[in-house]
mmCIF file of C-alpha atoms in Angstrom:
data_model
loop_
_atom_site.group_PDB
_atom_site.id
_atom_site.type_symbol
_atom_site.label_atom_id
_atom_site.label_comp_id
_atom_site.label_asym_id
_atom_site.label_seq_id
_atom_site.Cartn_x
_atom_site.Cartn_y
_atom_site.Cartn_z
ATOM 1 C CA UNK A 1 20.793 -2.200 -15.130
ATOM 2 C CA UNK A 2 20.002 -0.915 -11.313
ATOM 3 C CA UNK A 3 16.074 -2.928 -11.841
ATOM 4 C CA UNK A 4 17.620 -5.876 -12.594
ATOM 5 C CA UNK A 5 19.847 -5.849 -9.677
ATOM 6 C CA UNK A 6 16.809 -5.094 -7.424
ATOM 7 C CA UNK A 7 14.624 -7.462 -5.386
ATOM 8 C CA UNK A 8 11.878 -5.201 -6.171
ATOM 9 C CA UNK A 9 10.415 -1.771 -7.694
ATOM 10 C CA UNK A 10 8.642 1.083 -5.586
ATOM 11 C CA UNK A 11 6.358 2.930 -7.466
ATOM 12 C CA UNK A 12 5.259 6.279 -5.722
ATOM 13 C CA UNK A 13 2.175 6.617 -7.181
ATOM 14 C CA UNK A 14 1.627 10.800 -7.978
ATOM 15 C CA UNK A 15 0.706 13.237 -10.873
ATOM 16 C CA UNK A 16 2.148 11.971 -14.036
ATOM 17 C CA UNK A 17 3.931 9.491 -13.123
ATOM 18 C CA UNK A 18 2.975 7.399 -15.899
ATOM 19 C CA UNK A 19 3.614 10.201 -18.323
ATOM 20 C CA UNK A 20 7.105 10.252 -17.226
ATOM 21 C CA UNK A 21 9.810 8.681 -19.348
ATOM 22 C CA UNK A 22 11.886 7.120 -17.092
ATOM 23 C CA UNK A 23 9.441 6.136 -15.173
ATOM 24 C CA UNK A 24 7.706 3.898 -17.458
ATOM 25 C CA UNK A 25 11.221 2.712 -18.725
ATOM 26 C CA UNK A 26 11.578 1.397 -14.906
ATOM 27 C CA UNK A 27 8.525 -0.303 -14.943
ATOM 28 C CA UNK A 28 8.418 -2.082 -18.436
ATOM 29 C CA UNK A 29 11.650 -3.911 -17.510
ATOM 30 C CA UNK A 30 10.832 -4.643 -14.114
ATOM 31 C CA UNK A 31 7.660 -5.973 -15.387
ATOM 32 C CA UNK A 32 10.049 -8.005 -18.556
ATOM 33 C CA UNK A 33 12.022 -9.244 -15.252
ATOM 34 C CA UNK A 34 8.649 -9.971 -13.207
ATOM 35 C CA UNK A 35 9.845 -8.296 -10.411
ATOM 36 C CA UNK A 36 7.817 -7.489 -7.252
ATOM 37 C CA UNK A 37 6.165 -4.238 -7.217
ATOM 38 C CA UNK A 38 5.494 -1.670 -3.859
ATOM 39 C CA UNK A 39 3.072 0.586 -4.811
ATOM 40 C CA UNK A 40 2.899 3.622 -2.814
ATOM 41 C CA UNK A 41 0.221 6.370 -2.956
ATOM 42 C CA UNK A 42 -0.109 10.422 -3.091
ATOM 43 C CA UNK A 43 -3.315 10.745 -2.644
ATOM 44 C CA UNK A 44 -2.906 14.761 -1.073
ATOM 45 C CA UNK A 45 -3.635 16.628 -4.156
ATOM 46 C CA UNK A 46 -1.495 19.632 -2.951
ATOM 47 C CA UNK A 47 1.748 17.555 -2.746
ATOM 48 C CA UNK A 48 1.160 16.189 -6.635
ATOM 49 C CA UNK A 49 -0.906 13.442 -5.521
ATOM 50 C CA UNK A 50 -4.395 12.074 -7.490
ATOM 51 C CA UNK A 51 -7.193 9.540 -7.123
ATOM 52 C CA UNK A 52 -6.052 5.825 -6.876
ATOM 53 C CA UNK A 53 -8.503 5.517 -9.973
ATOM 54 C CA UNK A 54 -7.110 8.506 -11.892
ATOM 55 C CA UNK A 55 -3.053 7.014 -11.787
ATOM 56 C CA UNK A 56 -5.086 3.119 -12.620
ATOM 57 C CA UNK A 57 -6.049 5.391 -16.194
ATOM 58 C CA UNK A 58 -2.435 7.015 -16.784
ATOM 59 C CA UNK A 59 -1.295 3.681 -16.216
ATOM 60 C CA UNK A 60 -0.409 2.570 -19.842
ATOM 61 C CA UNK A 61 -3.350 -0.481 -20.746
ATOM 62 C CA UNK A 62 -0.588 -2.722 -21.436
ATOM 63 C CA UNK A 63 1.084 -2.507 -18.144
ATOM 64 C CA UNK A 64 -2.338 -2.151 -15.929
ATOM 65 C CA UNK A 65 -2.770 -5.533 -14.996
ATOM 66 C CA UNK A 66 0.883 -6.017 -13.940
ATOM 67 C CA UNK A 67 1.389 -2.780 -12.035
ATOM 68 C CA UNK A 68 -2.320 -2.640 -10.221
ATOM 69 C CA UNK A 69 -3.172 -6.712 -10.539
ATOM 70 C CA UNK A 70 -6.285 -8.328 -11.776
ATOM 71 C CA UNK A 71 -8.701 -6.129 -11.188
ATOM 72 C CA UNK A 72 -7.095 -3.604 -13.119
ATOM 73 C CA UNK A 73 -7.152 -5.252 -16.070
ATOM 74 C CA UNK A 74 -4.592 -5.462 -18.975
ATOM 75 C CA UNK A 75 -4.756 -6.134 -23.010
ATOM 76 C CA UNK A 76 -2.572 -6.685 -25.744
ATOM 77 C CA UNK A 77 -0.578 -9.786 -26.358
ATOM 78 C CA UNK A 78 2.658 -8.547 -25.113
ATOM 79 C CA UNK A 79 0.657 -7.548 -21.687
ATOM 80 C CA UNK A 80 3.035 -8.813 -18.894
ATOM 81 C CA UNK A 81 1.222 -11.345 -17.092
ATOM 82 C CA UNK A 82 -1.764 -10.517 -14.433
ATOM 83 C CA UNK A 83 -0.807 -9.609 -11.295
ATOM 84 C CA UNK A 84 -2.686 -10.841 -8.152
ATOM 85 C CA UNK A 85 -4.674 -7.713 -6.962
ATOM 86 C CA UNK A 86 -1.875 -5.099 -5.073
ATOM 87 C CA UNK A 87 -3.255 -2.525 -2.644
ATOM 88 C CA UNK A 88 -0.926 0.355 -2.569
ATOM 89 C CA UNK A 89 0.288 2.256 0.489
ATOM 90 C CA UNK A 90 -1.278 5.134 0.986
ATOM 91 C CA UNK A 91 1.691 7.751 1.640
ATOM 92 C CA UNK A 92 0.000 9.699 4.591
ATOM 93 C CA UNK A 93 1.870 13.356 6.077
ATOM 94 C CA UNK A 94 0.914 13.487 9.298
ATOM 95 C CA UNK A 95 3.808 12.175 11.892
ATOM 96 C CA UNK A 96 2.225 8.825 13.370
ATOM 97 C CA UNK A 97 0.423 8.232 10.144
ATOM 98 C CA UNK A 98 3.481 8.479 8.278
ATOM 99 C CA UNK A 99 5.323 6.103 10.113
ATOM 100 C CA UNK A 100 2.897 3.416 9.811
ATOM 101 C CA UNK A 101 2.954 4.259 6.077
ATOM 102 C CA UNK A 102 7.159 3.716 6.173
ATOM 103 C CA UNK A 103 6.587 0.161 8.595
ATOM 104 C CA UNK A 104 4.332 -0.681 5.655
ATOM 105 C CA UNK A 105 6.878 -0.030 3.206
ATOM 106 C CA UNK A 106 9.402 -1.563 5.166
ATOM 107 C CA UNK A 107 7.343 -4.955 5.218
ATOM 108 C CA UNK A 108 6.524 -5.108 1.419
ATOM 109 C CA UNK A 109 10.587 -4.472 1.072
ATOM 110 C CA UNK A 110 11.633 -7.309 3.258
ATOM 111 C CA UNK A 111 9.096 -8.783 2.007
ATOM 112 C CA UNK A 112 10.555 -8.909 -1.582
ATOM 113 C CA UNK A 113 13.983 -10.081 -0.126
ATOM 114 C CA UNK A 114 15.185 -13.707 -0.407
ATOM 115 C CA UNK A 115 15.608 -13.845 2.826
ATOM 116 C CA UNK A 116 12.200 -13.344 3.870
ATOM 117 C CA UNK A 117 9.871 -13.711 0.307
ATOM 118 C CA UNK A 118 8.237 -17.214 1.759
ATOM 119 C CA UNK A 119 6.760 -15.500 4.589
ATOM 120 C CA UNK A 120 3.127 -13.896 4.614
ATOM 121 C CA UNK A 121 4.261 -11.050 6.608
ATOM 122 C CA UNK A 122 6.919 -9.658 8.463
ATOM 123 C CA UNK A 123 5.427 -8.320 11.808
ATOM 124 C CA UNK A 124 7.642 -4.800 12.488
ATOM 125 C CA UNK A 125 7.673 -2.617 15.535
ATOM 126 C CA UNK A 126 8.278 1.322 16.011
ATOM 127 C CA UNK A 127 9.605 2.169 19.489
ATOM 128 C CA UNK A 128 6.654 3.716 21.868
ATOM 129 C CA UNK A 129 4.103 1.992 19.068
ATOM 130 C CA UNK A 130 0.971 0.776 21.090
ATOM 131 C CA UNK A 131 0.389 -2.613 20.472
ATOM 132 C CA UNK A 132 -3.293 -4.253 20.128
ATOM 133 C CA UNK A 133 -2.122 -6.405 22.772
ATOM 134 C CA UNK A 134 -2.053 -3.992 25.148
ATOM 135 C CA UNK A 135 -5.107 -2.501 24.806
ATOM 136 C CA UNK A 136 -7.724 -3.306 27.868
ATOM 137 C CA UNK A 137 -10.378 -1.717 29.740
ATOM 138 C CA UNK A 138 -9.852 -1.333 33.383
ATOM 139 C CA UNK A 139 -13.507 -2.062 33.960
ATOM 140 C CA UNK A 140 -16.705 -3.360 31.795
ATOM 141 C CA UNK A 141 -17.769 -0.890 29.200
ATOM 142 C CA UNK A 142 -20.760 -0.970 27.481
ATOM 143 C CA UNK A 143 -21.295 0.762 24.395
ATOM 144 C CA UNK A 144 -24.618 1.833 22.173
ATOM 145 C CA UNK A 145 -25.107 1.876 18.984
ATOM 146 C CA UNK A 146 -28.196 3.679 16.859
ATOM 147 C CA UNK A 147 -29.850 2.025 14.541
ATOM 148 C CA UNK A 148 -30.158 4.783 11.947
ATOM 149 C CA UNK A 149 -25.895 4.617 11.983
ATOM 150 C CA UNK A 150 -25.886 1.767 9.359
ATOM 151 C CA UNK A 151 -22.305 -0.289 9.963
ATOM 152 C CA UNK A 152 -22.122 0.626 13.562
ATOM 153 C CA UNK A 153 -23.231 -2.450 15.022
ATOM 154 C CA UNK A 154 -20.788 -4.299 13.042
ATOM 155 C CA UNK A 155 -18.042 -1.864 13.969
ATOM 156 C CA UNK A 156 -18.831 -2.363 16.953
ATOM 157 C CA UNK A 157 -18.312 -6.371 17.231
ATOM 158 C CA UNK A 158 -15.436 -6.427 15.061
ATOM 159 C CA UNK A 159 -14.037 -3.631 17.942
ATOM 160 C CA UNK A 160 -15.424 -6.255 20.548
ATOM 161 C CA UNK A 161 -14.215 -8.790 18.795
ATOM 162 C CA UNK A 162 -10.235 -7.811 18.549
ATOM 163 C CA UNK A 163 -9.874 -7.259 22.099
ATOM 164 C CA UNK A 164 -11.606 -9.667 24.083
#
């Protein structure tokens, strides 16, 4: 069977997914196998996608906590085990967006490989991708924040904060 022979499942997340067949075939043995699991998200309604909350509830109970993690939840006593929380990939359309959604992919994939499964990540580069490290002012900036903007200020020091 082709899930057996995988390092790990991607799940694009859209419309009925979990009504589908096959689908949940996939998924109950790659949950028997306790293989890793790459959740990726439609969330563009147009293009078949839904809320993150609405595929959670077509999500068969039994299978909730292994495809979505602990938060999700799970019952029965054949549940497979709890998951640790996964945060999907949300599959985005637009060009540069999109490609930060495949490097994300990417990661989780290698990430499910044996030859890179004890790492916690697996930095990844696009060509012409701007790095954080390159970012600088040429001169002192000061920036203003309201406080009637609730969160600003915060933004603001975290933004402060990653490029100092």
């Amino acid at each position: 069977d082709y899930v057996d022979q995988s390092a790990a499942l991607l799940l694009f997340l859209s419309r009925g997914f979990f009504k589908s067949r096959n689908c949940l075939r996939e998924v109950r043995r790659a949950a028997a196998t306790s293989k890793p699991l790459i959740l990726v998200h439609e969330e563009n309604l147009n293009k078949g996608g839904l809320p993150l909350e609405a595929s959670v509830q077509e999500c068969p109970v039994e299978l909730r906590g292994y495809v979505f993690g602990a938060a999700a939840g799970g019952a029965g006593e054949d549940a497979p085990a709890t998951s640790p929380p996964r945060t999907p990939i949300t599959w985005h359309r637009y060009t540069d967006f999109q490609r930060l959604s495949l490097k994300l992919i990417a990661e989780q994939i290698l990430l499910a490989s044996p030859e890179f499964c004890e790492l916690p990540s697996v930095p990844l580069y696009l060509p012409g991708e701007l790095s954080i490290d390159t970012l600088r002012f040429a001169r002192p900036v000061t920036l203003h924040t309201s406080a009637h903007n609730p969160g600003a200020r915060e933004f603001v020091d975290a933004l402060a904060g990653s490029i100092e």
